[in-house]
């Protein structure tokens, strides 16, 4: 049995690193409260929402999940203020880098449909303040190849855990603020290469007689250290990197492909209802360890901050699309006669919804860094 360090103990250990609680109040100690004012946009006013996250447009019958907001215990967290954000970022570029959950966060910030980029890198330009917002797809954040390598055949993705994503690193000097996230793709099939040697794999390990040195959780931790170390030692990067911690899913009764469900969740969990998820906890722990190791290697003038949303969002089992993933009027949304739930998404977040809090936190971290370490009044 693997003993998973509790969130409370882990947060004690994190006090001595650059977690974004070092100035002012701890942004991640607080509670969710119901705000009757509701969100600042609707699913119909934001034209770039991915259809699978357009929960109201897909027929979700309840709506209160849009109204719960996060309140730190010792300070205020204001709603996202687009004007304030653009003024702080004047003449700068912010990049969301990661997988589809990073895209989910980017779509929560950008409401204009004009994309000046391509499929791998989307760009939105705000002429009034010369601000560029960019989304870069990098599912693992490290180098990946598909060619045959040792006993791993062609076609299976090889992750070189000790080398950052080459295509991504070419772009880094162009960015002033980076919001970085990853983790969930380590559940997908891949081969792990470290020091030019195959050391493990996920959903792939053909020779059971060979001991596997690195599993997917370890691989994630190594990848975090690799990409962050590359950023804090990059000779031409002096920006602010915000690492969004592992986003919890809420599949109950199974995984995403084995009957897991979040159907019928209509409000956040109460404090005494939160049950620690072992996989989420250990992924979070590995991510923080990778972060801490990278901090010790810092050589350039860039800054590294952790946006620690994992426990905060553990309460929000109500914020996922669930079975409301498409506008198909004939989709199945109820448990079948065999007792099995319909296919559903308990990983991504509805928009509007809890994910909007992430950009409120991003704005506060940027404000603290650019203006000084004061709280909002």
XYZ file of C-alpha atoms in Angstrom, residues 2-367:
366
model
C 1.288 3.444 -0.922
C 0.905 5.944 1.896
C -0.229 9.284 0.461
C 0.823 12.422 2.314
C -2.228 14.426 3.391
C -2.949 17.853 1.912
C -2.626 19.529 5.314
C 0.846 18.095 5.931
C 1.882 18.842 2.347
C 0.831 22.460 2.656
C 2.963 22.781 5.811
C 5.953 21.544 3.824
C 5.179 24.024 1.053
C 5.427 27.088 3.318
C 9.138 27.432 2.585
C 8.892 27.529 -1.211
C 7.414 30.045 -3.611
C 3.818 28.924 -3.216
C 1.519 31.867 -3.878
C 0.726 32.423 -0.207
C 4.038 34.058 0.654
C 2.684 37.581 0.410
C -0.491 38.790 2.009
C -3.020 36.096 2.788
C -3.113 32.479 1.715
C -5.293 32.503 -1.393
C -6.053 28.794 -1.052
C -7.349 28.710 2.525
C -11.010 29.654 2.457
C -14.435 28.455 1.426
C -16.938 28.501 -1.416
C -19.901 30.836 -0.961
C -23.077 31.304 -2.978
C -23.138 34.590 -4.906
C -26.616 35.413 -6.253
C -25.050 37.884 -8.704
C -23.926 34.954 -10.824
C -21.144 34.866 -13.430
C -19.926 37.880 -15.423
C -20.662 36.174 -18.762
C -22.993 33.521 -20.149
C -22.494 30.501 -22.349
C -24.052 32.440 -25.225
C -21.975 35.621 -24.770
C -18.651 33.790 -25.098
C -18.372 32.445 -28.657
C -15.182 30.409 -28.259
C -16.372 27.968 -25.566
C -15.670 24.390 -26.594
C -19.065 22.752 -27.067
C -18.305 19.990 -24.554
C -17.915 22.607 -21.796
C -21.050 24.541 -22.808
C -23.150 22.834 -20.163
C -26.193 25.098 -20.405
C -26.115 24.923 -24.192
C -25.969 21.143 -23.886
C -29.102 20.995 -21.762
C -27.855 20.763 -18.186
C -31.015 21.472 -16.165
C -29.482 23.052 -13.032
C -27.583 26.335 -12.956
C -26.539 27.090 -9.362
C -23.050 25.661 -9.961
C -22.328 28.920 -11.845
C -22.926 31.044 -8.726
C -20.472 29.602 -6.219
C -17.346 31.736 -5.746
C -14.137 31.213 -3.792
C -13.432 33.434 -0.767
C -9.990 33.276 0.926
C -10.256 33.418 4.721
C -8.089 36.502 5.248
C -8.620 38.651 2.142
C -10.905 39.298 -0.819
C -10.570 37.727 -4.237
C -12.170 40.071 -6.721
C -13.990 39.051 -9.846
C -11.897 38.957 -12.967
C -11.501 42.561 -14.135
C -10.642 42.595 -17.834
C -9.681 46.276 -17.815
C -7.349 45.792 -14.842
C -5.821 42.721 -16.455
C -5.136 44.500 -19.749
C -3.591 47.488 -17.965
C -1.285 45.253 -15.914
C -0.316 43.297 -19.026
C 0.106 46.329 -21.324
C 2.564 45.484 -24.091
C 3.023 41.934 -22.782
C 2.124 38.390 -23.777
C 0.495 35.768 -21.583
C 0.609 32.114 -22.632
C -1.554 29.234 -21.412
C 0.504 26.089 -21.961
C -0.708 22.539 -21.471
C -3.507 20.198 -22.506
C -7.275 20.508 -22.906
C -7.721 21.618 -19.286
C -5.342 24.521 -20.036
C -7.547 25.303 -23.032
C -10.551 25.220 -20.685
C -8.888 27.925 -18.562
C -7.886 30.031 -21.566
C -11.462 30.003 -22.891
C -12.633 31.301 -19.522
C -10.479 34.414 -20.042
C -10.860 35.166 -23.761
C -14.280 36.078 -25.139
C -13.293 37.386 -28.562
C -13.501 34.833 -31.382
C -10.723 36.092 -33.674
C -7.798 33.686 -33.542
C -4.579 34.827 -35.196
C -2.774 31.535 -34.734
C -2.987 27.948 -35.887
C -4.223 24.667 -34.460
C -1.254 24.154 -32.141
C -0.892 27.784 -31.060
C -3.873 30.097 -30.821
C -3.332 33.849 -30.431
C -5.636 36.710 -29.485
C -4.458 40.314 -29.749
C -5.985 43.229 -27.818
C -5.050 46.323 -29.785
C -5.985 48.905 -27.121
C -3.191 47.744 -24.811
C -1.041 45.651 -27.192
C -1.679 42.546 -25.101
C -1.375 39.120 -26.652
C -2.966 36.008 -25.138
C -1.645 32.728 -26.478
C -2.619 29.101 -26.025
C 0.079 26.533 -26.772
C -0.729 22.825 -26.889
C 1.852 20.688 -25.076
C 0.167 17.672 -23.511
C 3.159 16.310 -21.554
C 5.478 19.381 -21.598
C 8.469 17.170 -22.398
C 9.979 15.943 -25.670
C 7.951 13.262 -27.399
C 8.910 11.057 -30.349
C 7.214 8.222 -32.191
C 10.169 6.513 -33.922
C 11.347 3.067 -32.809
C 13.530 3.308 -29.707
C 15.280 0.242 -28.280
C 12.513 -2.334 -27.686
C 9.688 0.209 -28.063
C 8.225 0.002 -31.584
C 7.414 2.829 -33.951
C 4.070 4.483 -33.352
C 4.010 4.311 -29.556
C 4.665 7.736 -28.009
C 8.038 7.990 -26.291
C 8.360 10.632 -23.592
C 11.917 11.810 -22.962
C 11.375 12.805 -19.370
C 14.653 14.674 -18.983
C 14.185 16.901 -22.055
C 11.622 19.723 -22.351
C 9.259 20.010 -25.314
C 11.565 21.382 -28.068
C 8.834 23.196 -29.971
C 7.639 24.851 -26.789
C 11.089 26.011 -25.721
C 11.558 27.888 -29.001
C 8.590 30.079 -28.053
C 9.464 30.778 -24.415
C 11.430 34.051 -24.923
C 8.307 35.611 -26.484
C 6.266 35.259 -23.294
C 6.079 37.564 -20.277
C 3.661 35.474 -18.212
C 3.173 31.724 -18.551
C 0.333 29.741 -16.988
C 1.583 26.167 -17.088
C -0.320 22.956 -16.334
C -0.246 19.249 -17.098
C -0.818 15.822 -15.586
C -3.851 14.095 -17.051
C -2.125 12.860 -20.195
C 0.059 10.639 -18.023
C -2.916 8.272 -17.924
C -2.522 7.734 -21.683
C -0.331 5.137 -23.391
C 3.307 6.176 -23.542
C 6.871 4.941 -23.040
C 9.158 6.637 -20.531
C 12.750 7.368 -21.548
C 15.270 8.708 -19.043
C 19.022 9.113 -19.636
C 18.500 7.536 -23.047
C 17.069 4.366 -21.486
C 13.513 3.000 -21.417
C 12.575 3.049 -17.734
C 8.816 2.535 -17.760
C 5.540 3.012 -19.517
C 1.831 3.581 -19.128
C -0.530 1.020 -20.706
C 2.588 -0.351 -22.385
C 5.157 -2.738 -20.935
C 5.602 -5.800 -23.155
C 8.196 -7.698 -21.145
C 6.929 -8.442 -17.640
C 10.283 -9.999 -16.767
C 11.871 -6.541 -16.938
C 11.341 -4.426 -13.809
C 9.680 -1.081 -14.514
C 11.643 1.697 -12.794
C 9.242 4.614 -13.405
C 5.438 4.582 -13.305
C 3.130 7.294 -14.591
C 3.027 9.196 -11.293
C 6.818 9.277 -11.045
C 7.020 10.264 -14.717
C 4.742 13.226 -14.068
C 6.929 14.453 -11.216
C 10.080 14.155 -13.323
C 8.434 16.012 -16.210
C 7.461 18.904 -13.924
C 11.026 19.274 -12.691
C 12.317 19.091 -16.276
C 10.100 21.775 -17.810
C 10.349 24.164 -14.843
C 14.117 23.739 -14.621
C 14.329 24.570 -18.317
C 12.353 27.778 -17.709
C 14.296 29.005 -14.671
C 17.631 28.408 -16.409
C 16.642 29.726 -19.854
C 19.072 32.519 -20.780
C 16.418 34.536 -22.611
C 13.404 34.154 -20.325
C 12.775 36.659 -17.543
C 9.020 36.275 -17.157
C 6.587 35.112 -14.492
C 5.618 31.414 -14.564
C 2.428 30.421 -12.758
C 2.136 26.669 -12.280
C -1.506 25.662 -11.952
C -1.558 22.627 -9.683
C -3.170 19.306 -10.627
C -6.855 19.709 -11.450
C -8.950 17.057 -9.648
C -11.503 14.973 -11.477
C -14.635 13.625 -9.784
C -15.390 10.260 -11.335
C -17.242 8.126 -8.811
C -17.704 4.384 -9.132
C -15.018 4.009 -11.796
C -12.692 5.881 -14.136
C -13.649 7.900 -17.216
C -13.738 4.719 -19.310
C -15.068 2.274 -16.714
C -18.389 3.783 -15.685
C -17.225 6.694 -13.531
C -19.903 9.294 -12.923
C -20.529 12.780 -11.509
C -24.197 12.952 -12.487
C -26.564 14.773 -10.156
C -24.010 16.896 -8.294
C -25.584 20.340 -7.944
C -23.560 22.119 -5.229
C -20.052 22.026 -3.739
C -19.129 19.481 -1.106
C -19.262 20.701 2.479
C -15.989 20.779 4.403
C -16.809 17.577 6.298
C -17.852 15.807 3.075
C -14.516 16.046 1.266
C -12.901 12.632 0.829
C -9.244 12.626 -0.155
C -8.600 11.104 -3.571
C -5.395 9.071 -3.357
C -4.410 9.483 -7.001
C -5.070 13.228 -7.011
C -3.095 13.631 -3.782
C -0.018 11.792 -4.996
C -0.063 13.584 -8.359
C -0.236 16.879 -6.481
C 2.598 15.780 -4.198
C 4.827 14.814 -7.150
C 4.070 18.120 -8.865
C 5.035 20.129 -5.783
C 8.238 18.091 -5.410
C 9.157 18.818 -9.040
C 8.382 22.501 -8.447
C 10.593 22.623 -5.345
C 13.517 20.970 -7.125
C 13.255 23.434 -10.008
C 13.207 26.412 -7.625
C 16.608 25.323 -6.293
C 18.048 25.400 -9.827
C 16.935 28.938 -10.682
C 19.636 30.929 -12.472
C 17.845 33.600 -14.495
C 15.650 36.547 -13.486
C 12.365 34.747 -14.083
C 9.908 34.072 -11.239
C 8.113 30.864 -10.375
C 4.783 30.735 -8.523
C 2.482 27.828 -7.654
C -1.258 28.387 -8.043
C -2.378 25.645 -5.676
C -5.991 24.914 -6.676
C -6.040 21.144 -6.072
C -7.731 20.977 -2.660
C -9.873 24.048 -3.378
C -11.347 22.343 -6.415
C -11.714 18.999 -4.688
C -14.979 20.430 -3.342
C -16.382 21.218 -6.807
C -17.770 17.882 -7.965
C -20.743 19.876 -9.242
C -18.726 21.868 -11.788
C -18.176 19.283 -14.529
C -20.231 18.686 -17.700
C -21.085 15.134 -16.637
C -23.351 13.652 -19.343
C -24.102 17.102 -20.822
C -21.250 16.972 -23.322
C -23.128 17.739 -26.532
C -26.288 19.513 -27.725
C -27.683 16.228 -29.101
C -31.325 16.181 -27.884
C -31.264 12.373 -27.900
C -28.225 11.958 -25.646
C -28.568 9.714 -22.625
C -28.273 11.584 -19.319
C -29.748 9.094 -16.837
C -28.559 5.799 -15.404
C -29.693 2.926 -17.633
C -31.870 -0.059 -16.626
C -28.655 -2.016 -16.097
C -27.575 0.517 -13.465
C -24.732 1.877 -15.580
C -24.319 5.650 -15.954
C -24.024 7.235 -19.408
C -20.605 8.353 -20.732
C -19.634 11.640 -19.154
C -16.926 14.213 -18.547
C -15.989 14.680 -14.895
C -12.583 16.194 -15.675
C -13.150 19.418 -17.618
C -15.189 22.285 -16.206
C -18.468 23.883 -17.269
C -18.356 27.437 -18.578
C -19.418 29.603 -16.894
C -18.440 27.700 -13.777
C -15.733 27.058 -11.195
C -12.922 27.326 -13.762
C -13.483 31.088 -13.888
C -11.915 31.232 -10.413
C -8.590 30.178 -11.898
C -8.278 33.414 -13.834
C -9.316 35.463 -10.810
C -6.343 33.844 -9.064
C -4.070 34.432 -12.068
C -4.986 38.121 -12.052
C -4.285 38.394 -8.315
C -0.905 36.664 -8.663
C 0.040 38.973 -11.545
C -1.154 42.013 -9.599
